[in-house]
Coordinates of C-alpha atoms and ligand atoms in Angstrom, one line a residue:
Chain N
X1 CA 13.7 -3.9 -3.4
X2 CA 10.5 -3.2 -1.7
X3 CA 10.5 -3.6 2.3
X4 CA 7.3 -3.9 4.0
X5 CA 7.1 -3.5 7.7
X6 CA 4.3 -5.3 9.4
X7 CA 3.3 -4.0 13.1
X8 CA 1.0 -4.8 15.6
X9 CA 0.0 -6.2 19.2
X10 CA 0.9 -9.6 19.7
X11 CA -1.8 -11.9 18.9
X12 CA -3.6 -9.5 16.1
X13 CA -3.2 -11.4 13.3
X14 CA 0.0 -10.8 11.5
X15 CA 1.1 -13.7 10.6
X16 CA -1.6 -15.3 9.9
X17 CA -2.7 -12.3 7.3
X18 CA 0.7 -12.2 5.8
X19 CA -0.2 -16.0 5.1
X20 CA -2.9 -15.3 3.3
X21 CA -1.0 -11.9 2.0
X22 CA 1.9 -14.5 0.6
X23 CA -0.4 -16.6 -1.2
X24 CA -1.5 -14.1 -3.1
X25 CA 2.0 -12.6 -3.8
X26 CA 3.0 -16.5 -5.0
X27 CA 0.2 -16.4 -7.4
X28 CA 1.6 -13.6 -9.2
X29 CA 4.7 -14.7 -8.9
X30 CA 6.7 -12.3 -7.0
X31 CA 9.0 -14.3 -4.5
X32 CA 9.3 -12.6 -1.0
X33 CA 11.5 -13.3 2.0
X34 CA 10.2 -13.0 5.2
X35 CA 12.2 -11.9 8.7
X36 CA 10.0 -12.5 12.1
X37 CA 11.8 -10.5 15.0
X38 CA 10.6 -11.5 19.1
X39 CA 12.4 -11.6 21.8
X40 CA 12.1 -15.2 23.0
X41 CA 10.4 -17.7 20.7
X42 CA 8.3 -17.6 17.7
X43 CA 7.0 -20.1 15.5
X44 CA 6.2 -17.3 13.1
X45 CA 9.2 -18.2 10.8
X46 CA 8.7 -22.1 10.3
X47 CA 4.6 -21.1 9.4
X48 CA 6.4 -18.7 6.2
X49 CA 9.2 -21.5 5.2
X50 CA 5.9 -24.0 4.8
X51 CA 5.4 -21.6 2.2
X52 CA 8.1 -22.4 0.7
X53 CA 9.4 -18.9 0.7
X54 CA 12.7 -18.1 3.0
X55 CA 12.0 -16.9 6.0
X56 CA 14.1 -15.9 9.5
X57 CA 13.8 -15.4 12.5
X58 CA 15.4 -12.8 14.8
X59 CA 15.1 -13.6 18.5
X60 CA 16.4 -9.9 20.6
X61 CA 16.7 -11.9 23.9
X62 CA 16.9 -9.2 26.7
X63 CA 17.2 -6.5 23.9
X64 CA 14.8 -3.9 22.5
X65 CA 13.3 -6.3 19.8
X66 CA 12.2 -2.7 17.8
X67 CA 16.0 -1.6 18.5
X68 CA 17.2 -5.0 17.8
X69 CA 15.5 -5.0 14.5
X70 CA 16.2 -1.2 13.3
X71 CA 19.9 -1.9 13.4
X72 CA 19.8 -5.2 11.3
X73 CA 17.6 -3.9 8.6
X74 CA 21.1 -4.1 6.8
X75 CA 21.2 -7.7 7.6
X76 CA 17.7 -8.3 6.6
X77 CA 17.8 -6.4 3.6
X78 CA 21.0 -8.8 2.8
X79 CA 19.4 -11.8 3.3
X80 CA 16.7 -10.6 1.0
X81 CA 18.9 -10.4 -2.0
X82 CA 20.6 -13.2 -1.7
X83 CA 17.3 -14.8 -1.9
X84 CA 16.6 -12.9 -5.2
X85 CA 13.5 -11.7 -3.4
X86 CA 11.5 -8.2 -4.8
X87 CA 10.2 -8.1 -1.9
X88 CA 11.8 -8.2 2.1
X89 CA 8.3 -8.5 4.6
X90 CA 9.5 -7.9 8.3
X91 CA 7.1 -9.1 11.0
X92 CA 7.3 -7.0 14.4
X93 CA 7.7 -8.1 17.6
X94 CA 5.1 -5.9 18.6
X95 CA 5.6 -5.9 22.0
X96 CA 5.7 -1.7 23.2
X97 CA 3.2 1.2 22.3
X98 CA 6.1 3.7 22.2
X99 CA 7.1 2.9 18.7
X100 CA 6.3 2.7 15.1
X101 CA 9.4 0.7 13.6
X102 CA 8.1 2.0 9.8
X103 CA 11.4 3.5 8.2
X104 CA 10.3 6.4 5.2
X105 CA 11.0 4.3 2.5
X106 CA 9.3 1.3 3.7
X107 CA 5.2 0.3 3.2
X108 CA 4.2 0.6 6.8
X109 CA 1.6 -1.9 7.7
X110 CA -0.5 -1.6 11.1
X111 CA -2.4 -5.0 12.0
X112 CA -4.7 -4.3 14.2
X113 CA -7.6 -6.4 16.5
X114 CA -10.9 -5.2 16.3
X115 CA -12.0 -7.3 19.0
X116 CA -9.7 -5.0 21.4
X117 CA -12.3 -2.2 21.8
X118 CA -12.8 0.9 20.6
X119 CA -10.4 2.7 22.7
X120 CA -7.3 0.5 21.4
X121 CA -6.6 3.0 18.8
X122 CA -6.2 6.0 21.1
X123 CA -3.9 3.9 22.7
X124 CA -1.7 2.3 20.8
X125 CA 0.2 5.2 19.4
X126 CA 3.0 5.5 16.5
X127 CA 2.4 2.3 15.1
X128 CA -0.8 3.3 14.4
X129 CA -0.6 7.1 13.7
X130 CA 2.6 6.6 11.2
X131 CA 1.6 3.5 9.0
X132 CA 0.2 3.8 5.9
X133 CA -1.8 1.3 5.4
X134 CA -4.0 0.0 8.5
X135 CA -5.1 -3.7 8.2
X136 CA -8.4 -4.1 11.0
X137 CA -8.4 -8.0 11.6
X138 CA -11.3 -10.0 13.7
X139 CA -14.4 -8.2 12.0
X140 CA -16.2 -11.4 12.2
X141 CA -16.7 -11.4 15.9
X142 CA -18.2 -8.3 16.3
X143 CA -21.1 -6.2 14.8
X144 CA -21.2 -3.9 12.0
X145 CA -21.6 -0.9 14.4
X146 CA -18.6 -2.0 16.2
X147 CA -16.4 -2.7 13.2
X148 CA -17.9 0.9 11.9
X149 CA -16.7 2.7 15.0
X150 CA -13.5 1.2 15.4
X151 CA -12.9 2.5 11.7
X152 CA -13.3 5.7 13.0
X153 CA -11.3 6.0 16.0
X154 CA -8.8 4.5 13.5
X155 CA -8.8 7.6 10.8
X156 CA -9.2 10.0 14.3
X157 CA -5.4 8.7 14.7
X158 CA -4.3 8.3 11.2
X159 CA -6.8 10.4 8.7
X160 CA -4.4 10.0 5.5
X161 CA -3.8 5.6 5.7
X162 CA -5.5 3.2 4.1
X163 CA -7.8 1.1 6.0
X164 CA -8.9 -2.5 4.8
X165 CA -10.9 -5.2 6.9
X166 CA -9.6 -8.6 6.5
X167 CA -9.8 -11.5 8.2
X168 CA -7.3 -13.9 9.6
X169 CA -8.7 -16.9 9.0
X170 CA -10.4 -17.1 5.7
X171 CA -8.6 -14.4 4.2
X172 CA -11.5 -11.8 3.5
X173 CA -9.4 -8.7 2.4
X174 CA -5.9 -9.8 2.0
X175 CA -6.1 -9.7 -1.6
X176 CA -6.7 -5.8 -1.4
X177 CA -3.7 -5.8 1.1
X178 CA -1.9 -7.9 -1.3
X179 CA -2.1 -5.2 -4.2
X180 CA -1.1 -2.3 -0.9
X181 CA 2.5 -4.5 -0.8
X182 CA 2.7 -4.8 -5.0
X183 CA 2.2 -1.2 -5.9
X184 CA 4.7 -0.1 -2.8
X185 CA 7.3 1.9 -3.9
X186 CA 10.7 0.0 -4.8
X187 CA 12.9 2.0 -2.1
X188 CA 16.8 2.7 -1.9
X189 CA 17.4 2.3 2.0
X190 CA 21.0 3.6 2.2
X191 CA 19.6 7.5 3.5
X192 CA 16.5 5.4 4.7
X193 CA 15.3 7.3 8.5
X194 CA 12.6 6.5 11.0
X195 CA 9.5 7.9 10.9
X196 CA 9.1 7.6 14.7
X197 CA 12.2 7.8 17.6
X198 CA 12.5 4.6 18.7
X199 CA 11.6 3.8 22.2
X200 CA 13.9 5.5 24.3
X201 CA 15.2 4.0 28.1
X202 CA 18.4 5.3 29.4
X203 CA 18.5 4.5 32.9
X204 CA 20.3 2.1 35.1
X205 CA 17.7 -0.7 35.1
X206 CA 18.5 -0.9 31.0
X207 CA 22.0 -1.9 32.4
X208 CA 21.4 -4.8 34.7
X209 CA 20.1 -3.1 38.0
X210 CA 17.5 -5.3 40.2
X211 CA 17.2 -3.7 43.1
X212 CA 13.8 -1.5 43.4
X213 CA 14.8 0.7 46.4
X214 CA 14.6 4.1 45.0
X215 CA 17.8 5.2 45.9
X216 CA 19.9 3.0 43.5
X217 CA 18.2 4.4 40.3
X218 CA 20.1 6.9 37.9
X219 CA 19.7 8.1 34.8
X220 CA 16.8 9.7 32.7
X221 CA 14.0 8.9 35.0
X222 CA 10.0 9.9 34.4
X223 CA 8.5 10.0 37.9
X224 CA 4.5 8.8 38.3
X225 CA 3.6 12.6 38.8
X226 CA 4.7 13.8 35.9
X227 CA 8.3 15.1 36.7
X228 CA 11.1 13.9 34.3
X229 CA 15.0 14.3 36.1
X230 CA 18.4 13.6 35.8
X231 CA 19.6 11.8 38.3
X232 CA 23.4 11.0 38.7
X233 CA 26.6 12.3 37.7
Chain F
X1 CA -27.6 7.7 -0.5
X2 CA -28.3 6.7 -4.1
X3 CA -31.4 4.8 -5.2
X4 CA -30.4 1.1 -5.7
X5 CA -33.0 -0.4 -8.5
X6 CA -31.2 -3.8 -8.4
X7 CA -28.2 -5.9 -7.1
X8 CA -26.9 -9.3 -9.3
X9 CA -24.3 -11.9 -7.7
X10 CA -22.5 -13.4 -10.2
X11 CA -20.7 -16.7 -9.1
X12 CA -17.6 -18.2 -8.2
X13 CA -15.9 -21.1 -6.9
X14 CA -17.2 -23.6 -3.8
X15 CA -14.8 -24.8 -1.3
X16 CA -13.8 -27.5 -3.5
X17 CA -12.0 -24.5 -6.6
X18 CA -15.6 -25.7 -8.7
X19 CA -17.5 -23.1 -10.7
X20 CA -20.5 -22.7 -8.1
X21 CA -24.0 -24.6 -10.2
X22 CA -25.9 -21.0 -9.5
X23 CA -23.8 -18.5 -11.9
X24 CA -26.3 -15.0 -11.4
X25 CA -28.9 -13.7 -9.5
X26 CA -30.3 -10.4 -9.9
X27 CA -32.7 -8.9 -7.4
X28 CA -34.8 -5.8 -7.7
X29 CA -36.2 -3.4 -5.1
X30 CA -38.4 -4.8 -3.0
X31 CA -37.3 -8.6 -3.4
X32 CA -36.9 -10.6 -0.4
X33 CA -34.4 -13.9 -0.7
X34 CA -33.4 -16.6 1.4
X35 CA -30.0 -18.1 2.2
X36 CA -30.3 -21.9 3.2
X37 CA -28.4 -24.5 3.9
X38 CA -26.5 -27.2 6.6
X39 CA -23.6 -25.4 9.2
X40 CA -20.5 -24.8 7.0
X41 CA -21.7 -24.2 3.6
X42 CA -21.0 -20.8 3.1
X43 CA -23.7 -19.1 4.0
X44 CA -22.2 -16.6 6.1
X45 CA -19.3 -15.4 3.2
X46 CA -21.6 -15.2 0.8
X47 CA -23.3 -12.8 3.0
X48 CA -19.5 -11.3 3.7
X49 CA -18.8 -11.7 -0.1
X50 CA -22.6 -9.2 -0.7
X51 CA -21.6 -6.8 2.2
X52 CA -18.3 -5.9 0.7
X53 CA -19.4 -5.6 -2.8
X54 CA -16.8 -8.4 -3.7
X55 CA -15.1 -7.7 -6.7
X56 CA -13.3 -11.3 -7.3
X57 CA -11.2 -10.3 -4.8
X58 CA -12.9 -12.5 -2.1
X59 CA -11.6 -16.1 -1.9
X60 CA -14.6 -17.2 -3.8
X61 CA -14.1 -14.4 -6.9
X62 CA -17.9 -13.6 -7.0
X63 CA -18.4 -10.3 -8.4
X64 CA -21.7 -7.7 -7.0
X65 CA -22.5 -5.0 -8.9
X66 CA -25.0 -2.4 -8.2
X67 CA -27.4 -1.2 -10.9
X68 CA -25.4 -3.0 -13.4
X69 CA -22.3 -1.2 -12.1
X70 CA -19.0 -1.7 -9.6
X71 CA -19.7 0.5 -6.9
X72 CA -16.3 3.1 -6.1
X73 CA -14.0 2.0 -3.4
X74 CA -15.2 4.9 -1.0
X75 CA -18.9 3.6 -1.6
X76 CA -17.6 -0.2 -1.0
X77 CA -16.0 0.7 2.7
X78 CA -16.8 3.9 3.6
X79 CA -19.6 3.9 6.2
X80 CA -21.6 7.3 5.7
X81 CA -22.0 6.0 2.0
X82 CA -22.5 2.2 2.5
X83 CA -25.6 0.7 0.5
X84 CA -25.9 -2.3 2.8
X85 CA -26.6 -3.3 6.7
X86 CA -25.8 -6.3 8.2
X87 CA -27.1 -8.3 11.1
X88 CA -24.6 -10.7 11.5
X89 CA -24.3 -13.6 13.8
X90 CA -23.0 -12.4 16.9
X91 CA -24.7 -12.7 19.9
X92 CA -22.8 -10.2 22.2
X93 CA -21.6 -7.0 21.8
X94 CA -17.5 -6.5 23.0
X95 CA -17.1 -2.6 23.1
X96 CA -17.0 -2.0 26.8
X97 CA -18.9 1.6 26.7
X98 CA -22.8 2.4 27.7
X99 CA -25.1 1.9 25.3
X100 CA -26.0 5.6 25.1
X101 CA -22.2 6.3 24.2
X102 CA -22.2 3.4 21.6
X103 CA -25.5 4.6 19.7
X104 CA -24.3 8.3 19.6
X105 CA -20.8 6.9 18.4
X106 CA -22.5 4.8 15.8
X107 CA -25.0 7.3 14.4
X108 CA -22.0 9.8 13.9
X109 CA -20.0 7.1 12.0
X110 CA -23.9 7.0 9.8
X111 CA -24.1 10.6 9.8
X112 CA -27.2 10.8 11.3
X113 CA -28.6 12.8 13.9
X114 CA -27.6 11.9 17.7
X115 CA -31.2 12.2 18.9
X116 CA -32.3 9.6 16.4
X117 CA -30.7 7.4 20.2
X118 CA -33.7 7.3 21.2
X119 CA -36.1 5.9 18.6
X120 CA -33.4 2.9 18.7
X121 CA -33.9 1.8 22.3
X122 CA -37.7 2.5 22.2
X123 CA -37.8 0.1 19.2
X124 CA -34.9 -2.4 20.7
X125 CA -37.5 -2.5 23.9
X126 CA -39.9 -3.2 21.2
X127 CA -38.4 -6.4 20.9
X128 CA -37.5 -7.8 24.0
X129 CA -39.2 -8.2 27.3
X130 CA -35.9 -6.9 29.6
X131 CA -35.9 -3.0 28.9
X132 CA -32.7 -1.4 28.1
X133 CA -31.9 1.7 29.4
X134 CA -28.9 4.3 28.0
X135 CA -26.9 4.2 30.7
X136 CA -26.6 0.1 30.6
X137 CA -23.0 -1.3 29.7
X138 CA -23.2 -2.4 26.4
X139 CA -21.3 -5.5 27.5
X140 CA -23.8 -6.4 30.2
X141 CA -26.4 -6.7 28.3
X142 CA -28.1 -10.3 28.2
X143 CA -28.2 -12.0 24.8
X144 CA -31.8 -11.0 24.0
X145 CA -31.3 -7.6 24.4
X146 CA -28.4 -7.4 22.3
X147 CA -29.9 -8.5 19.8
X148 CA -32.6 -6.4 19.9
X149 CA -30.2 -3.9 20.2
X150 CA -28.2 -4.9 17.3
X151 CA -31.6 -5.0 15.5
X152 CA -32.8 -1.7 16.1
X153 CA -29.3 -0.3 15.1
X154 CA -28.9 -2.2 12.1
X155 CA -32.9 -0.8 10.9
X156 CA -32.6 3.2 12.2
X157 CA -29.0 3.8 12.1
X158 CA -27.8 2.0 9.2
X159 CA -31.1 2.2 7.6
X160 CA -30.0 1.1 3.9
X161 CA -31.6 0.1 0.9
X162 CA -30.0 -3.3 0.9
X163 CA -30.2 -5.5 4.0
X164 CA -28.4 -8.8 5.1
X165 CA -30.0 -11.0 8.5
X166 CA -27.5 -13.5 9.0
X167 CA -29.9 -15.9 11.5
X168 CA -32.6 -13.7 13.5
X169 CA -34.5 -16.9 15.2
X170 CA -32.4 -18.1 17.6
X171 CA -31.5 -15.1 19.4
X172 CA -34.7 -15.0 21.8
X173 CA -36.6 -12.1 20.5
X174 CA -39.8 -11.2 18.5
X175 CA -38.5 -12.8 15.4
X176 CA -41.4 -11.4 13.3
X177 CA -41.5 -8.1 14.7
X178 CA -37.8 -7.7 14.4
X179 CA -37.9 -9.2 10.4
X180 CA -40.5 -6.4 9.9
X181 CA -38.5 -3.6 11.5
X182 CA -35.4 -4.6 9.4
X183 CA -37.5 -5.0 5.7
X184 CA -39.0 -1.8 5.6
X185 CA -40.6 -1.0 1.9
X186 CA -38.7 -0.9 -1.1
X187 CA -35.8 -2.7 0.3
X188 CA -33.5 -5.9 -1.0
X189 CA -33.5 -8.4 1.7
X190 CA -31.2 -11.4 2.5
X191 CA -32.0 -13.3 5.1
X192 CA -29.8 -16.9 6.7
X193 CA -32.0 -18.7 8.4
X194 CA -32.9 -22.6 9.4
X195 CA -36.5 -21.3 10.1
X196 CA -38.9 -23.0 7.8
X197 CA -41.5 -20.3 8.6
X198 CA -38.8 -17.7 7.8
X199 CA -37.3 -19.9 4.5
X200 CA -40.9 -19.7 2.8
X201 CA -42.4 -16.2 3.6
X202 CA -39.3 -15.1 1.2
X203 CA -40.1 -15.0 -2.6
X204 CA -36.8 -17.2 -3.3
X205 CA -34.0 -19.0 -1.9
X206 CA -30.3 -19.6 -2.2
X207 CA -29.7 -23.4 -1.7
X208 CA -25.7 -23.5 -0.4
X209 CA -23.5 -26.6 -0.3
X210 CA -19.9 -27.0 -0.3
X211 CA -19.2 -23.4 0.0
X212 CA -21.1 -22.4 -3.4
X213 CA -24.5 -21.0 -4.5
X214 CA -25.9 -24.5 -4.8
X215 CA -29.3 -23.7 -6.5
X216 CA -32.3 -21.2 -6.5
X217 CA -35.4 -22.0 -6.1
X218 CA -38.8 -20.1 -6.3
X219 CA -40.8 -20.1 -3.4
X220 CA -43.9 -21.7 -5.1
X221 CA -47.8 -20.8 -4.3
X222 CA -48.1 -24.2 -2.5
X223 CA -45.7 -22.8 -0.5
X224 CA -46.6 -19.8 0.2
X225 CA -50.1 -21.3 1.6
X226 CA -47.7 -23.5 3.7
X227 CA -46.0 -20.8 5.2
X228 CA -49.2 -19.3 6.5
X229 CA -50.3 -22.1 8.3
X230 CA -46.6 -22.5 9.7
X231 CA -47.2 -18.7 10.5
X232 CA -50.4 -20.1 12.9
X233 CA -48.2 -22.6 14.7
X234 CA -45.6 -20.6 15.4
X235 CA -48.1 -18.0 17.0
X236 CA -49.5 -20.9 19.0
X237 CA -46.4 -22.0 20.3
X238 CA -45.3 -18.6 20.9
X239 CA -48.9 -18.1 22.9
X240 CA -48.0 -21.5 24.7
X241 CA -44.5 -20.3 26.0
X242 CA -45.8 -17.1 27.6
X243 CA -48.7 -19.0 29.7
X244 CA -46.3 -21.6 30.3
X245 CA -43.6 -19.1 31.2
X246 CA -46.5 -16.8 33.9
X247 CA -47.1 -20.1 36.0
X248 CA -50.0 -21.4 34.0
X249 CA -50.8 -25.0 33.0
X250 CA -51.7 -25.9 29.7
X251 CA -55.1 -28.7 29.7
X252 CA -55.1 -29.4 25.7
X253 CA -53.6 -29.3 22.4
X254 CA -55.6 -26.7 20.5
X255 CA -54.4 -26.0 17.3
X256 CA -56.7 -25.2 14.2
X257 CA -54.9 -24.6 10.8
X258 CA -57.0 -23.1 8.0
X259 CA -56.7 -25.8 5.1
X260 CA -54.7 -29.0 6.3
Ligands
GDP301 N1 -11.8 -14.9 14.5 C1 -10.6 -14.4 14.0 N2 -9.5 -14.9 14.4 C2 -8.3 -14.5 13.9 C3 -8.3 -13.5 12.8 N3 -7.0 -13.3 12.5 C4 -6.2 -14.0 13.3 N4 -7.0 -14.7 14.2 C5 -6.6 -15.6 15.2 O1 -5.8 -14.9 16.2 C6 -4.7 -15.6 16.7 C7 -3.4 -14.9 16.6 O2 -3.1 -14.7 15.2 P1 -1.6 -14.5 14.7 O3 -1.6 -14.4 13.2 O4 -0.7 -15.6 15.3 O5 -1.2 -13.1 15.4 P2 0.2 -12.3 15.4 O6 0.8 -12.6 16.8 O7 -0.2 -10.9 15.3 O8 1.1 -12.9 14.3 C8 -4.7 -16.9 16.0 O9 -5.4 -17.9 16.8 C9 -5.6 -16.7 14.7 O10 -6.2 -17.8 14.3 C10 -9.6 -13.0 12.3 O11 -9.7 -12.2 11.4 N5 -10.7 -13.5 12.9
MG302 MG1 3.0 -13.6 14.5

C-alpha cells in the first residue's frame, strides 16, 4: 500500500489538484481511495466519489482534525484495502501551522497558494519544511517574477523536496505530480512515526473552560512575552 | 545560458480530444511569431504549454524541444537556467513588498547582479508617464506602471533567448517601445495579441480555435506594406490622445498614408 498525505491551507487547491491528480492515476489504472478529514463540513469527499473512486470523509468536530486523523490512519488504511486500493490519498484539514501530519513512510505532499505572497512560506512551517514533494498552485494569477520568488522562499524552507507548478483548474502540472504518487514507495505502516510532533495544547481551555479571566487557566501555558509555565497542581 | 539555434512545437489535441490541423512549427533565432485568435482558444496554454517545455505531459500532449532536443528537468523549472521569459496576462502584481525589495529578490532568483535594479526602473519609467520609484509598494502601483514594470523585468532580469508577450496593447503603455525592449536581437519571439498592427509586423502567425494550433500563416509582403501604414495610424492616434489628453482641441482629420 502506498499512503499519500496531502497538506495545505484551506482553500489552496487540494482538492481540486488531486482531481486532476486522480484522473491521471484512473488512466493508468491504479484504483485509489480517498479519506478527506475537517472538522465541520466538507464537500471534498462527494467531489472524489464523482470519480467514481471510494472516498470518506472524516469530520473531527471540536477535535484536533491533525490528531483526529493521526490516530485513525489504522482506520483509513482499513478502508483502503477493503477497497482493493494501491493507493490510500488522505486530504488534510489544514487548518494550524504547527504541524506537518506526513508520517515516514508516507509521500508527503504540500499544496501550497502562490497567490498568498512571498512570505507564506516562512510562515507556514512543518508542513512545508517536512514534505517531500511541494505542489505551488495559482501560478496563473501572478507573474513570472512572483512565481520565481515564491520558488525560492519555498527551497529556503525545504532545499531537498520537489517542487512542481500546477494549476487547479486546467490541470497544468498534475501529470508530473501524478508520476510523484506512482513512483512513491509502497510503505509497511505498522512502525510507521511522525515526522513532525503534532500540535501540542494541554491546558484547561482543551478541556471545556470559557471563562477568559486569567485566573481560571492551568496547565502548560505560553505567555505573549515569551515565558512558558506550569500553572496548577 | 546555452545558445538556443531553434525551438519546434509539435502538436496535440484541441479542446475537443482532436489532433490539432497545425502538427509542427520550428522557429529559428531571430524569428518573430504571432499567436491569434477569439477569447478562449488556447492561446494563453499554448503559451503555458512553450514556457514549460511541455513534454506531453500538459493536457494538450504537445511536445517542445530545444535544438532538436528535450531540455533536462532542472533546465525545464529551474529559474537561473530557464531559456524562456514570459509576460503573461496579469495586470497587477500581488506580492505585498517595495519594488526595490521585489527586483533585488527577483534578480537573485536570475542570478544576476542586484545593481542591474536600476536599469529596470529607468527603463520601466521608459515606458510609462507615472515614474516609479524603489521605495513604491509593489501592490500600489497603478496598472500602467505594472506593466511597465513587469516589462522591464521580464527584458533585463529574465533576459532569455526565447520570449513569450501574452497581450502587451491593452495595458496602457508604449506598446512599441515596450515590444522593442522585450525582442532584443537574435531572440525567438511569441507574441498574443488582438492588435492588427502587432499581428502583421510578425513574420508568421498561429491561427488558434477550439483550443488547438488552428493554422499558420505567413505574413505576406502585401502585408507587410499594410502593417506600415497601420504603423502611421497608430502614431496619429497616439499623437491625437496626448493633445487631446493636455487640454487641446483637435480642428481636422489629418491623416496621410504613403500608398492607399
Ligand atoms: N486561478 C486558480 N484557481 C485555483 C487553482 N487551484 C485551485 N483554484 C481555486 O481555488 C479554490 C479552492 O480550491 P480547493 O481545491 O477547493 O482547495 P482546498 O481547500 O485546498 O481543497 C477553488 O475555487 C478553485 O477553483 C489554480 O491553480 N488557479
Ligand atoms: Mg479540499
Amino acid at each position: 500500500m502506498k499512503m499519500i498525505i496531502v497538506a495545505g491551507t484551506p482553500g489552496a487547491g487540494k482538492t481540486s489538484v488531486l482531481v486532476h491528480i486522480i484522473k491521471h492515476l484512473q488512466s493508468r489504472d491504479i484504483h485509489p481511495s480517498v479519506v478527506k478529514i475537517d472538522c465541520i463540513y466538507s464537500e471534498d469527499a462527494e467531489r472524489f466519489k464523482k470519480l467514481g473512486v471510494p472516498a470518506l470523509l472524516g469530520l473531527s468536530k471540536d477535535m484536533c482534525p491533525d490528531h483526529y486523523s493521526i490516530y485513525n490512519t489504522w482506520e483509513m488504511l482499513e478502508f483502503a484495502e477493503k477497497n482493493r486500493s494501491e493507493m490510500l490519498i488522505l486530504e488534510t484539514a489544514g487548518l494550524c501551522h504547527r504541524c506537518a501530519p506526513y508520517t515516514q513512510n508516507c509521500l508527503g505532499v504540500c499544496v501550497i497558494d502562490s497567490t498568498s505572497g512571498p512570505n507564506t512560506p516562512r510562515k507556514v512551517g512543518p508542513f512545508l519544511s517536512s514534505a517531500d514533494v511541494v505542489a505551488i498552485t495559482k501560478g496563473d494569477i501572478i507573474s513570472q517574477a512572483e512565481r520565481e520568488i515564491f520558488r525560492e522562499r519555498i527551497l529556503e524552507m525545504n532545499p531537498t523536496c520537489s517542487v512542481t507548478d500546477v494549476n487547479g483548474l486546467t490541470g497544468y502540472g498534475s501529470y508530473e505530480l501524478a508520476d510523484h504518487f506512482l513512483s512513491a514507495t509502497d510503505g509497511s505502516f505498522d512502525n510507521d512515526t511522525l515526522r513532525h510532533t503534532a500540535p501540542f495544547s494541554v491546558c484547561t481551555l482543551c478541556v471545556g473552560e470559557m471563562r477568559v479571566n486569567r485566573k481560571y487557566h492551568r496547565g502548560l501555558l505560553r505567555k505573549i512575552n515569551g515565558i512558558q509555565e506550569y500553572t496548577g497542581e | 545560458m546555452k545558445t538556443i539555434e531553434s525551438i519546434t512545437i509539435y502538436g496535440g489535441l484541441n479542446k475537443n480530444g482532436i489532433q490539432e490541423r497545425v502538427r509542427k512549427i520550428e522557429l529559428k533565432k531571430g524569428d518573430i511569431i504571432g499567436i491569434v485568435g477569439p477569447t478562449g482558444s488556447g492561446k494563453s496554454s499554448l503559451v503555458s504549454d512553450i514556457e514549460q517545455i511541455a513534454q506531453e505531459d500538459t493536457n494538450t500532449l504537445r511536445k517542445v524541444l530545444i535544438n532538436h532536443a528535450t531540455p533536462s528537468l532542472k533546465e525545464r523549472r529551474d529559474p537561473r537556467l530557464k531559456m524562456i521569459a514570459q509576460l503573461s496576462q496579469n495586470m497587477n502584481f500581488i506580492a505585498d513588498m517595495t519594488v526595490e525589495e521585489f527586483l533585488i529578490m527577483h534578480s537573485k532568483c536570475r542570478n544576476k547582479d542586484k545593481r542591474i535594479i536600476h536599469d529596470v526602473i529607468e527603463s520601466a519609467n521608459l515606458l510609462t508617464g507615472e515614474a516609479i520609484q524603489l521605495q513604491d509598494n509593489l501592490t500600489a502601483l497603478s496598472g500602467g506602471q505594472s506593466r511597465a514594470l513587469m516589462v522591464a523585468d521580464v527584458a533585463i532580469i529574465s533576459e532569455s533567448p526565447i520570449v513569450l508577450i501574452d497581450e502587451i496593447e491593452n495595458a496602457g503603455i508604449r506598446k512599441h517601445e515596450a515590444l522593442d525592449m522585450l525582442s532584443g536581437k537574435g531572440k525567438i519571439i511569441f507574441v498574443v495579441t488582438h492588435d492588427p498592427v502587432i499581428a502583421l509586423t510578425t513574420g508568421k502567425r498561429i491561427i488558434m480555435k477550439d483550443g488547438g494550433m488552428d493554422e499558420l500563416i505567413n505574413t505576406s509582403a502585401q502585408e507587410s506594406v499594410i502593417s506600415c501604414d497601420l504603423g502611421l495610424i497608430d502614431q496619429y492616434m497616439l499623437n491625437l490622445r496626448e493633445l487631446i489628453r493636455t487640454g487641446q482641441t483637435i480642428e481636422q482629420l489629418e491623416l496621410q498614408l504613403t500608398n492607399v
